[in-house]
Amino acid sequence: MTATNAPAAIGLHGLRKSYGATEVLPALEAELRGGEFTVILGPSGCGKSTLLNCIAGLERLSAGRITIAGREVQEAEPKDRGIAMVFQNYALYPHMSVAGNIGYALKVARVPRAEREARIAAAARIVDLGDYLHRRPSELSGGQRQRVAIARAVVREPQVLLYDEPLSNLDAKLRQDMRMELAGLHRRIGATSVFVTHDQVEAMTLADRIMVLNRGRIEQFATPQEIYHAPATAFVAGFIGAPAMTLLDVAGEGGWLRLSDGTVLARHRHQGAALLGIRPEQVLADPAGVPARVIYREDLGAHSVLTLQLGDGSRLQMAAGPGRPVAASSDIRIALPAGALHLFDPLTGRAFARHPVPSDAMKVQDDAIPS
Amino acid sequence: MKQEIFRARALPWWLCAPQLLVLFLFFYLPIILAFFWAFHLEQPFGGGSQFVGFANFRRVLGSGEFWSSARATLAYMVLASGSSVGTALVLALAADRRLRLSGIARNIFLWPKAVASASIGVIFVFLLNPYLGIPAPLNEIWPGLWNPRTNPLHAYAMLFVANVWSAIPFSFIILLAGLQAIPEELHKAGAIDGAGPWRRLRDIQLPLLTPQLFVVVVLEVADSLSGSFGLIDTMTRGGPGGATNLLVYKIYSDGFKAYDLSGAATQTVILMALVAVVTGAQYLFLERRVRYDR
Ligand SMILES: Nc1ncnc2c1ncn2[C@@H]1O[C@H](COP(=O)(O)OP(=O)(O)OP(=O)(O)O)[C@@H](O)[C@H]1O
Ligand SMILES: [Mg+2]
């Protein structure tokens, strides 16, 4: 089964939502392209579900407009928006069979019985549920229940599929399988998908574009690659990656970045205060580099994550390869390659424009460190 | 758990004894005595009884008064439990939808629980008094519009009002708890599937509320058979002309006013059998339709 309708773009224009005095979404502005898989990513309580419920029509907007396929829908009933939704805790009707759950929307819409049954069977096939049509939800495993929920959404051939953390109740292995299935499903039915999660692995693997949300504001809306390699704000930098980027307070002066105690960290043209971000996997061990003390070590098998303490007491994470183990509370020296540095405005959190770095400045040279 | 602690076989019995004694004295003993008297001819002021077999039953079942009382009892059972559960259901649905003032209502609806049904009866008799109560002005305009002392329908209406009022707290709280236990997401899923509020009520809320509805109906039905005594005694005393002389009240007036102890005991046995049969039938036929899946 494929969606008969052309993929629908979703426009959010000045979308505002408050509960009483608390403003959850302050004036959101975004364009979700038709057929794209958009992941809304953000910490708990940042307003992801609220945004999704607004798109679905389960919450009334305080102000603003929502368009789906060019049509303004902010006043429309959920059923008239061409959307379907998958919920975190499945939200299956416990007193109906699997077939009853999948076909409920069709029954409400008075689709004739024969067509209904054919569509239920087709939707169940999409998610591999054929054998379970007569069971009750309570007789299914978590993964199977979520499949029923997905079939229930797909059966209506929606233009837009909304997912609210659909995988977070599943165990790690099943989550991975379901991720693959969801990606496949998206390719097959081609509906515009909006997927809410706070799991960045899901975001990175599923998304065409990720919308990073923080306290109801869009921090960055870009492809996973851009989000990872060129975070637009310090928040995005500190949120994406496992472990995430380390952020250090530094000051740039005369071509060098220094910590507050004057320790020279890396070469950079920036002048004045900045937040320096660096990914743990890009921190290098370098006998001629900055001294640091290993205060904590987590061995993850493939690699280990070291937490280092620098001269001024600030902490930095470093991913070390499987090579020779570094004992905790030993001293090492590290280098921060200039190409791996991200600088953010300490006041606004926005990234400074990146300067091209000459290749000979990639390493901190002992003899070049000014006193 | 260590078994030694309970090695003294007698100890558990001693611990249960006070409770068992109370249960026996006030629950089982009256039942046993009712059965005993139902098969004997009792002297009104004590002193000797004579075994008469089913003579009492023949006498009771042969009287037209008994059958009219039994019919009234059954009608009252259906209407009283239906109206009280129905009202409580509507109120619980409204409170669950968080209509305006439902926070206060949730609190206030529980208060009648603290009032004995006899007190409720006294209060409603006063409120609905044709000459002094709320309907008094209307009665002045249209004389005889409302008079429960002479009109059996009015008498029943008065009983139902008082019964609904006294039955609301329990049914309301059970039904509201059941409604609140239905996850919010099911409503959202239903709305997305295109079901409006009434459709969701029919397809989602009521089916998921059946366990609570079942409990409430069973208890209300049993209560309407026996618990109407306080209301009748204070409001109508079986009148007008025996119209509201339901079995519970008839047992009392036969036994304690006409001193027909054997006849009263016989009707008690019949009423107990009726409660047992009705409750059993509900378990047999209604419970099948209860959805315990959640
Ligand atoms: N009905 C409500 N009344 C008042 N505040 C609410 C209501 N619903 C949500 N909020 C508030 O809005 C904010 C965003 O909630 P939302 O459920 O959208 O978060 P979320 O990003 O989905 O979080 P999570 O990842 O935990 O699901 C929260 O701070 C929450 O307290
Ligand atoms: Mg949420």
XYZ file of C-alpha atoms and ligand atoms in Angstrom:
697
model
C 0.000 0.000 0.000
C 1.273 3.420 -0.818
C -0.120 6.769 0.132
C -2.375 7.854 -2.664
C -1.950 11.486 -1.779
C 1.087 13.507 -2.763
C 3.412 14.126 0.181
C 2.244 17.143 2.111
C 4.487 19.899 3.389
C 3.769 21.240 6.868
C 4.154 24.930 7.602
C 4.356 26.313 11.117
C 3.842 30.057 11.144
C 4.180 32.028 14.347
C 2.899 28.994 16.214
C 2.437 29.857 19.862
C 1.136 27.694 22.679
C 0.829 28.524 26.338
C -0.880 26.828 29.245
C -2.138 29.692 31.360
C 0.851 31.838 32.129
C 3.496 29.311 31.077
C 4.510 29.725 27.477
C 5.557 26.341 26.132
C 6.058 27.271 22.484
C 6.940 30.918 21.826
C 6.321 31.824 18.176
C 7.658 28.835 16.244
C 8.488 29.262 12.586
C 9.383 26.274 10.380
C 8.720 24.547 7.080
C 8.669 20.738 7.043
C 9.072 19.551 3.486
C 6.658 17.108 1.933
C 7.760 13.476 2.084
C 10.594 14.274 4.430
C 11.290 12.465 7.672
C 11.624 15.199 10.258
C 12.781 14.332 13.753
C 11.995 16.723 16.576
C 14.721 16.275 19.152
C 15.080 17.897 22.526
C 15.340 17.300 26.250
C 12.378 16.286 28.348
C 9.826 19.032 28.826
C 11.010 21.210 25.937
C 7.623 21.084 24.227
C 8.058 18.309 21.655
C 4.804 16.538 22.440
C 3.013 19.854 22.673
C 4.211 20.771 19.190
C 3.166 17.400 17.813
C -0.245 17.627 19.488
C -0.689 21.061 17.951
C 0.045 19.684 14.496
C -2.317 16.783 15.161
C -5.083 19.064 16.366
C -5.190 17.589 19.852
C -4.228 20.948 21.353
C -5.544 24.331 20.332
C -2.963 26.927 19.355
C -2.725 30.108 21.382
C -1.758 31.935 18.208
C -0.321 31.290 14.759
C -1.129 29.139 11.779
C -0.432 25.583 10.665
C -0.641 24.570 7.039
C -0.679 21.006 5.756
C -0.324 20.674 1.992
C -0.920 24.393 1.700
C -4.234 24.274 3.560
C -4.668 26.109 6.845
C -5.700 23.521 9.421
C -5.314 25.154 12.824
C -9.087 25.205 13.265
C -9.732 21.785 11.707
C -10.617 18.632 13.639
C -7.818 16.038 13.889
C -9.661 13.696 11.535
C -9.848 16.383 8.850
C -6.139 17.124 8.799
C -4.983 14.062 6.880
C -2.779 12.993 9.769
C -2.332 9.840 11.825
C -0.440 9.451 15.053
C 1.516 6.796 16.930
C 1.777 7.263 20.681
C 4.547 6.427 23.121
C 2.527 3.941 25.145
C 0.754 2.514 22.077
C -2.692 3.812 23.137
C -4.382 0.724 21.724
C -8.035 0.185 22.569
C -7.708 -2.662 25.081
C -11.203 -3.991 24.508
C -10.838 -4.377 20.743
C -8.970 -7.032 18.822
C -5.927 -6.121 16.753
C -8.132 -5.969 13.670
C -10.643 -3.839 15.557
C -7.917 -1.439 16.589
C -6.498 -1.098 13.103
C -9.916 -0.731 11.518
C -11.532 1.580 14.062
C -10.941 4.746 12.062
C -12.400 3.078 8.967
C -15.410 1.936 10.948
C -16.008 5.460 12.237
C -15.668 6.714 8.658
C -18.280 4.118 7.571
C -16.001 2.368 5.118
C -17.880 -0.709 3.826
C -16.975 -3.931 5.566
C -15.306 -5.697 2.653
C -13.040 -2.770 1.844
C -12.338 -2.315 5.531
C -11.181 -5.871 5.927
C -8.982 -5.676 2.857
C -7.324 -2.514 4.125
C -6.861 -3.929 7.624
C -5.171 -6.980 6.134
C -2.942 -4.815 3.943
C -1.913 -2.594 6.848
C -1.240 -5.613 9.036
C 0.973 -7.055 6.288
C 3.026 -3.863 6.159
C 4.025 -4.321 9.786
C 4.078 -8.148 9.737
C 1.075 -8.668 11.975
C -1.009 -10.997 9.849
C -1.181 -13.820 12.380
C -2.314 -11.713 15.269
C -5.409 -10.014 13.869
C -7.776 -11.698 16.308
C -5.727 -11.229 19.446
C -6.299 -8.643 22.110
C -3.573 -6.029 22.700
C -2.971 -7.502 26.167
C -1.873 -10.724 24.476
C 0.903 -9.025 22.499
C 4.470 -8.041 23.326
C 5.512 -4.409 23.445
C 7.017 -4.534 19.966
C 3.919 -6.160 18.515
C 1.698 -3.577 20.188
C 3.686 -0.770 18.646
C 3.333 -2.480 15.282
C -0.432 -2.505 15.750
C -0.295 1.186 16.574
C 1.701 1.826 13.405
C -0.700 -0.254 11.326
C -3.596 1.699 12.828
C -1.913 4.903 11.688
C -0.993 3.628 8.242
C -4.385 2.114 7.419
C -5.908 5.550 6.897
C -3.322 6.370 4.231
C -2.478 9.664 5.888
C -0.541 12.445 4.233
C 1.303 13.024 7.480
C 2.424 10.467 10.050
C 3.128 11.765 13.531
C 5.120 9.717 16.027
C 5.465 10.673 19.695
C 8.438 8.734 21.058
C 7.072 5.479 19.676
C 10.127 3.421 20.536
C 10.928 4.567 24.036
C 9.010 1.748 25.733
C 10.928 -0.932 23.828
C 14.209 -2.571 24.782
C 17.422 -1.627 23.010
C 17.495 -4.532 20.546
C 13.881 -4.172 19.544
C 14.308 -0.443 19.210
C 17.016 -0.986 16.649
C 14.855 -3.404 14.666
C 11.920 -1.034 14.772
C 14.159 1.829 13.640
C 15.024 -0.114 10.527
C 11.388 -0.982 9.944
C 10.283 2.598 10.359
C 12.911 3.755 7.886
C 11.690 1.096 5.436
C 8.069 2.015 6.044
C 8.830 5.647 5.352
C 10.494 4.747 2.050
C 7.535 2.585 1.027
C 4.590 4.819 1.883
C 6.321 8.136 1.403
C 4.121 10.103 3.809
C 5.589 13.157 5.462
C 6.750 11.924 8.864
C 7.280 13.885 12.044
C 8.974 11.890 14.747
C 9.455 13.139 18.284
C 12.228 11.686 20.377
C 14.803 12.571 22.965
C 17.052 9.772 21.745
C 19.690 11.224 19.466
C 20.553 7.864 17.953
C 17.007 7.639 16.623
C 17.274 11.202 15.404
C 20.581 10.700 13.635
C 19.577 7.433 11.973
C 16.013 8.193 10.935
C 15.971 11.860 10.087
C 16.238 13.629 6.791
C 16.336 16.733 8.896
C 16.453 17.198 12.657
C 14.707 20.019 14.473
C 16.508 20.546 17.779
C 14.114 22.080 20.265
C 15.090 23.765 23.523
C 12.453 25.331 25.755
C 10.093 25.600 22.839
C 12.603 27.336 20.587
C 14.223 25.859 17.493
C 17.969 25.773 18.085
C 18.774 24.291 14.711
C 16.810 22.657 11.902
C 19.187 20.884 9.558
C 20.419 17.523 8.302
C 21.957 15.126 10.845
C 25.376 15.771 9.245
C 25.132 19.513 9.731
C 23.762 19.136 13.229
C 26.697 16.934 14.142
C 29.501 18.661 12.314
C 28.369 22.253 12.457
C 26.162 22.778 15.501
C 24.583 26.193 15.300
C 24.468 26.758 19.037
C 26.237 25.640 22.163
C 23.027 23.865 23.202
C 23.045 21.698 20.087
C 26.750 21.048 20.578
C 26.191 19.936 24.149
C 23.157 17.805 23.262
C 24.304 15.817 20.238
C 26.899 13.060 20.363
C 27.520 10.342 22.918
C 29.383 11.577 24.836
C 28.484 15.090 23.749
C 30.887 17.917 22.986
C 32.806 19.373 25.885
C 32.247 23.083 26.298
C 35.024 25.145 27.893
C 35.148 28.814 28.830
C 38.129 30.290 26.990
C 39.496 33.648 25.940
C 41.147 34.289 22.575
C 44.107 36.600 22.377
C 46.934 36.991 19.870
C 46.086 33.840 17.934
C 45.745 31.579 20.998
C 42.866 30.293 23.068
C 43.577 30.226 26.791
C 41.769 28.893 29.827
C 41.019 31.294 32.676
C 44.289 30.365 34.434
C 46.254 31.266 31.325
C 46.900 27.718 30.104
C 47.179 27.760 26.345
C 44.749 25.287 24.810
C 44.877 25.699 21.064
C 45.695 27.968 18.231
C 42.824 30.138 16.982
C 42.361 33.624 15.620
C 39.358 34.438 17.786
C 39.619 37.520 19.960
C 37.783 37.768 23.288
C 35.675 35.429 25.421
C 34.162 32.331 23.834
C 32.762 28.903 24.572
C 35.053 26.334 23.033
C 33.439 23.095 21.953
C 35.332 19.954 21.010
C 34.121 16.426 20.390
C 35.683 13.802 22.674
C 36.720 11.661 19.714
C 38.682 14.548 18.203
C 40.835 15.178 21.255
C 44.268 13.706 20.534
C 46.954 12.403 22.813
C 50.107 14.407 22.116
C 53.299 14.225 24.161
C 53.925 17.869 23.311
C 50.397 19.026 24.196
C 48.425 20.492 27.075
C 48.863 18.731 30.417
C 45.747 17.090 31.819
C 44.923 14.675 34.589
C 42.675 11.652 34.049
C 40.093 11.738 36.828
C 37.635 9.168 35.545
C 37.624 6.455 32.958
C 34.733 4.526 31.409
C 35.622 1.496 29.330
C 33.002 0.868 26.668
C 34.780 -2.025 24.962
C 35.383 -0.499 21.558
C 36.809 2.592 23.132
C 37.012 4.248 26.492
C 35.901 7.690 27.560
C 38.285 9.634 29.757
C 37.255 12.584 31.839
C 40.222 14.931 32.105
C 40.855 17.823 34.415
C 42.688 20.797 32.982
C 44.860 23.411 34.657
C 42.019 25.700 35.716
C 39.908 22.852 37.055
C 37.545 22.624 34.079
C 36.771 19.219 32.701
C 37.113 17.767 29.249
C 36.059 14.428 27.813
C 38.233 12.431 25.493
C 37.501 9.211 23.657
C 40.565 6.978 23.590
C 40.973 4.053 21.213
C 41.222 0.486 22.411
C 45.043 0.732 22.523
C 46.973 0.827 25.761
C 44.692 1.564 28.671
C 45.204 4.808 30.520
C 44.890 4.451 34.242
C 42.679 6.830 36.169
C 44.514 9.597 38.020
C 47.477 9.501 35.665
C 48.753 12.567 33.850
C 48.652 12.830 30.083
C 49.102 15.490 27.455
C 46.533 16.275 24.821
C 46.128 18.355 21.713
C 42.983 20.002 20.362
C 43.282 20.072 16.565
C 42.300 23.491 15.258
C 40.009 21.960 12.627
C 37.931 20.319 15.342
C 37.255 23.460 17.345
C 33.800 25.014 17.564
C 33.503 28.473 19.045
C 30.275 29.854 20.465
C 29.311 33.258 21.745
C 29.233 32.872 25.553
C 26.286 35.272 25.810
C 23.949 34.121 23.043
C 25.272 30.588 22.618
C 25.334 31.036 18.835
C 28.289 29.718 16.863
C 30.874 32.236 15.663
C 31.593 32.044 11.969
C 34.327 29.439 11.512
C 37.682 30.719 10.341
C 39.700 28.718 7.896
C 42.735 27.425 9.732
C 46.184 27.111 8.169
C 47.299 23.506 8.192
C 50.621 24.152 9.948
C 48.711 25.386 12.957
C 46.996 22.056 13.478
C 49.130 21.180 16.453
C 50.067 23.076 19.515
C 53.842 23.299 19.384
C 55.625 23.324 22.704
C 58.263 25.752 21.502
C 55.655 28.034 19.991
C 53.682 28.541 23.160
C 54.153 32.115 24.283
C 54.928 32.669 27.922
C 7.536 -17.152 56.668
C 8.112 -19.276 59.694
C 5.405 -21.741 60.520
C 6.343 -22.106 64.207
C 4.778 -18.804 65.076
C 1.365 -20.217 64.351
C 1.920 -23.605 65.889
C -0.732 -22.888 68.489
C -3.763 -24.003 66.493
C -6.191 -22.136 68.690
C -4.512 -18.767 68.499
C -5.896 -17.678 65.087
C -9.396 -18.520 66.263
C -8.942 -16.479 69.384
C -7.756 -13.550 67.290
C -10.714 -13.810 64.938
C -13.223 -14.479 67.684
C -14.388 -10.898 68.363
C -15.095 -10.293 64.693
C -16.723 -13.694 64.227
C -18.842 -13.158 67.310
C -20.144 -9.826 66.036
C -20.781 -11.287 62.582
C -22.602 -14.231 64.101
C -24.750 -12.219 66.483
C -25.830 -9.548 64.037
C -25.653 -11.284 60.686
C -25.828 -15.063 60.752
C -27.993 -15.494 63.831
C -30.818 -13.294 62.457
C -30.716 -15.241 59.208
C -30.893 -18.535 61.068
C -33.721 -17.268 63.257
C -35.596 -15.938 60.242
C -35.457 -19.380 58.688
C -36.466 -20.965 61.996
C -39.452 -18.680 62.446
C -40.495 -19.032 58.860
C -41.250 -22.694 59.551
C -42.796 -22.165 62.963
C -45.775 -20.375 64.388
C -44.440 -17.793 66.847
C -46.205 -16.264 69.821
C -46.107 -12.480 69.527
C -44.783 -11.978 73.067
C -42.520 -15.008 73.239
C -43.191 -18.331 74.904
C -43.257 -21.411 72.774
C -43.310 -22.029 69.052
C -44.895 -24.692 66.968
C -43.538 -26.307 63.800
C -45.929 -25.738 60.923
C -43.946 -26.696 57.817
C -44.747 -24.567 54.793
C -47.981 -23.210 56.242
C -46.481 -19.725 56.673
C -45.332 -19.671 53.055
C -48.761 -20.777 51.850
C -50.366 -18.020 53.868
C -47.973 -15.313 52.665
C -47.971 -16.355 49.026
C -51.740 -16.588 49.083
C -52.231 -12.977 50.074
C -52.791 -10.338 47.413
C -51.089 -7.750 49.591
C -47.826 -9.673 49.399
C -47.901 -9.825 45.625
C -48.658 -6.162 45.143
C -45.824 -5.369 47.535
C -43.511 -7.726 45.629
C -44.412 -6.103 42.309
C -43.800 -2.649 43.746
C -40.488 -3.861 45.158
C -39.310 -5.135 41.780
C -40.403 -1.970 39.996
C -38.684 0.121 42.646
C -35.531 -2.004 42.298
C -35.288 -1.378 38.559
C -36.194 2.304 38.643
C -34.287 3.261 41.789
C -31.030 1.540 40.830
C -31.370 2.693 37.230
C -31.981 6.312 38.124
C -29.254 6.478 40.765
C -26.594 4.764 38.633
C -27.642 6.797 35.599
C -27.408 10.090 37.467
C -24.076 9.179 39.017
C -22.769 8.162 35.575
C -23.764 11.474 34.006
C -22.167 13.403 36.852
C -19.004 11.297 36.723
C -18.714 11.811 32.955
C -19.104 15.550 33.437
C -16.513 15.628 36.205
C -14.152 13.540 34.093
C -14.480 16.043 31.229
C -13.405 18.730 33.699
C -16.439 20.865 33.098
C -16.501 24.137 34.974
C -16.832 23.768 38.758
C -16.269 20.013 38.557
C -13.456 20.310 41.109
C -15.911 21.563 43.695
C -18.581 19.141 42.566
C -16.234 16.236 43.050
C -15.961 17.231 46.673
C -19.578 18.101 47.318
C -21.028 14.972 45.736
C -19.389 12.923 48.452
C -21.070 14.640 51.343
C -24.393 12.737 51.257
C -22.326 9.657 52.116
C -22.035 11.047 55.632
C -25.811 11.349 56.089
C -27.943 8.407 57.207
C -30.794 7.586 54.840
C -33.361 8.291 57.575
C -31.999 11.827 57.932
C -32.075 12.242 54.158
C -35.691 11.129 54.216
C -36.632 13.628 56.924
C -34.934 16.458 55.053
C -36.577 15.655 51.733
C -40.005 15.249 53.328
C -39.596 18.781 54.541
C -38.176 20.127 51.271
C -40.948 18.515 49.241
C -43.759 19.225 51.685
C -46.739 20.341 49.592
C -47.630 23.199 51.961
C -44.297 24.307 53.425
C -41.626 23.062 51.035
C -40.323 24.155 47.662
C -43.489 23.113 45.713
C -45.744 25.157 48.060
C -45.996 28.248 45.810
C -46.889 26.069 42.827
C -49.532 24.288 44.868
C -51.106 27.609 45.698
C -51.481 28.423 42.026
C -52.622 24.962 40.983
C -54.036 23.221 44.052
C -53.238 19.499 44.156
C -50.393 19.777 41.636
C -48.041 18.075 44.051
C -49.124 15.979 46.964
C -47.131 12.874 47.795
C -49.414 12.147 50.739
C -52.318 11.322 48.481
C -50.776 10.621 45.072
C -48.771 7.377 44.814
C -46.812 8.631 41.791
C -45.732 11.691 43.722
C -44.786 9.496 46.662
C -42.578 7.385 44.405
C -41.066 10.464 42.783
C -40.136 11.697 46.229
C -38.544 8.357 47.120
C -36.526 8.320 43.886
C -35.240 11.832 44.401
C -34.097 11.030 47.915
C -32.672 7.687 46.816
C -30.691 9.202 43.956
C -29.360 11.850 46.277
C -28.235 9.317 48.858
C -26.821 6.887 46.286
C -24.757 9.393 44.306
C -21.597 9.496 46.455
C -20.674 5.846 46.207
C -21.555 5.319 42.541
C -20.091 8.658 41.550
C -16.718 8.042 43.150
C -16.401 4.502 41.761
C -17.430 5.549 38.245
C -15.240 8.649 38.271
C -12.252 6.580 39.401
C -12.941 4.182 36.550
C -13.155 6.993 34.021
C -9.986 8.620 35.273
C -8.146 5.338 34.929
C -8.768 5.399 31.163
C -5.523 6.763 29.718
C -5.676 10.197 28.138
C -3.986 8.764 25.029
C -7.020 6.616 24.243
C -9.112 9.752 23.913
C -6.468 11.293 21.688
C -6.210 8.156 19.583
C -9.989 8.110 19.277
C -10.100 11.760 18.250
C -7.461 11.141 15.596
C -9.392 8.114 14.388
C -12.270 10.487 13.782
C -14.524 9.627 16.726
C -16.292 12.602 18.268
C -17.007 12.879 22.006
C -20.248 10.859 21.866
C -18.731 8.175 19.712
C -15.771 7.932 22.077
C -18.174 7.675 24.992
C -19.902 4.740 23.352
C -16.915 2.937 21.841
C -14.163 3.631 24.342
C -15.297 5.003 27.691
C -18.350 2.846 28.404
C -16.753 -0.476 27.392
C -13.738 0.298 29.547
C -15.996 1.372 32.397
C -17.949 -1.908 32.476
C -16.086 -3.329 35.510
C -17.011 -0.308 37.597
C -20.535 -0.158 36.171
C -21.018 -3.790 37.071
C -19.953 -3.322 40.691
C -22.109 -0.242 41.058
C -25.178 -1.850 39.496
C -24.925 -4.994 41.605
C -24.569 -3.029 44.816
C -27.249 -0.493 43.944
C -29.734 -3.195 43.003
C -29.149 -5.057 46.253
C -29.331 -1.782 48.147
C -32.612 -0.745 46.528
C -34.192 -3.988 47.787
C -33.160 -3.587 51.394
C -31.823 -0.063 51.882
C -35.049 1.721 51.002
C -36.346 1.083 54.510
C -34.981 4.290 56.034
C -36.435 6.421 53.272
C -39.870 4.800 53.320
C -40.124 4.885 57.083
C -39.399 8.601 57.237
C -41.075 9.741 54.008
C -44.179 7.712 53.201
C -44.619 4.994 55.853
C -45.736 2.712 53.080
C -48.485 5.067 51.987
C -50.490 6.470 50.434
C -52.822 3.485 50.723
C -49.973 0.967 50.804
C -48.598 2.140 47.446
C -45.023 2.364 48.692
C -45.307 -0.586 51.054
C -42.236 -2.346 49.658
C -41.255 -5.737 51.062
C -38.653 -4.377 53.503
C -41.182 -2.012 54.959
C -44.002 -4.551 54.900
C -41.834 -6.991 56.844
C -41.286 -4.358 59.482
C -44.936 -3.330 59.773
C -46.209 -6.927 59.698
C -43.731 -7.984 62.355
C -43.580 -5.046 64.688
C -46.947 -3.397 64.198
C -49.218 -6.355 63.458
C -47.097 -8.743 65.581
C -47.172 -11.395 62.850
C -43.603 -12.539 63.558
C -43.861 -15.721 61.521
C -45.299 -13.931 58.509
C -42.568 -11.286 58.718
C -39.856 -13.932 59.005
C -41.284 -15.771 56.030
C -41.224 -12.635 53.912
C -37.685 -11.956 55.123
C -36.638 -15.356 53.830
C -38.363 -14.626 50.524
C -36.674 -11.217 50.266
C -33.276 -12.764 51.019
C -33.877 -15.352 48.326
C -34.846 -12.566 45.926
C -31.628 -10.623 46.657
C -29.587 -13.785 46.197
C -31.308 -14.695 42.927
C -31.062 -11.175 41.475
C -27.393 -10.807 42.434
C -26.579 -14.267 41.158
C -28.335 -13.551 37.886
C -26.313 -10.386 37.437
C -23.078 -12.288 37.925
C -24.282 -14.919 35.519
C -25.550 -12.683 32.733
C -24.045 -9.224 33.165
C -20.522 -10.118 34.125
C -19.967 -11.832 30.784
C -20.110 -8.449 29.162
C -17.550 -6.883 31.481
C -14.203 -6.090 29.830
C -11.493 -6.513 32.440
C -8.695 -5.921 29.919
C -7.060 -2.609 30.431
N -1.764 20.471 30.082
C -0.695 21.181 30.482
N -0.818 22.186 31.370
C 0.249 22.893 31.760
N 1.491 22.690 31.348
C 1.695 21.707 30.462
C 0.617 20.891 29.983
N 1.116 19.994 29.111
C 2.438 20.229 29.057
N 2.784 21.257 29.852
C 4.129 21.804 30.032
O 4.651 22.069 28.764
C 6.010 21.727 28.701
C 6.263 20.867 27.507
O 5.592 19.651 27.659
P 5.726 18.492 26.589
O 4.868 17.368 27.020
O 5.491 19.062 25.241
O 7.247 18.099 26.736
P 8.068 17.013 25.903
O 9.130 17.754 25.179
O 7.167 16.172 25.107
O 8.746 16.190 27.057
P 8.968 14.591 27.165
O 10.206 14.283 26.416
O 9.175 14.402 28.638
O 7.760 13.916 26.652
C 6.368 21.074 30.017
O 7.122 21.984 30.770
C 5.051 20.791 30.658
O 5.151 20.999 32.043
Mg 6.500 14.098 25.258
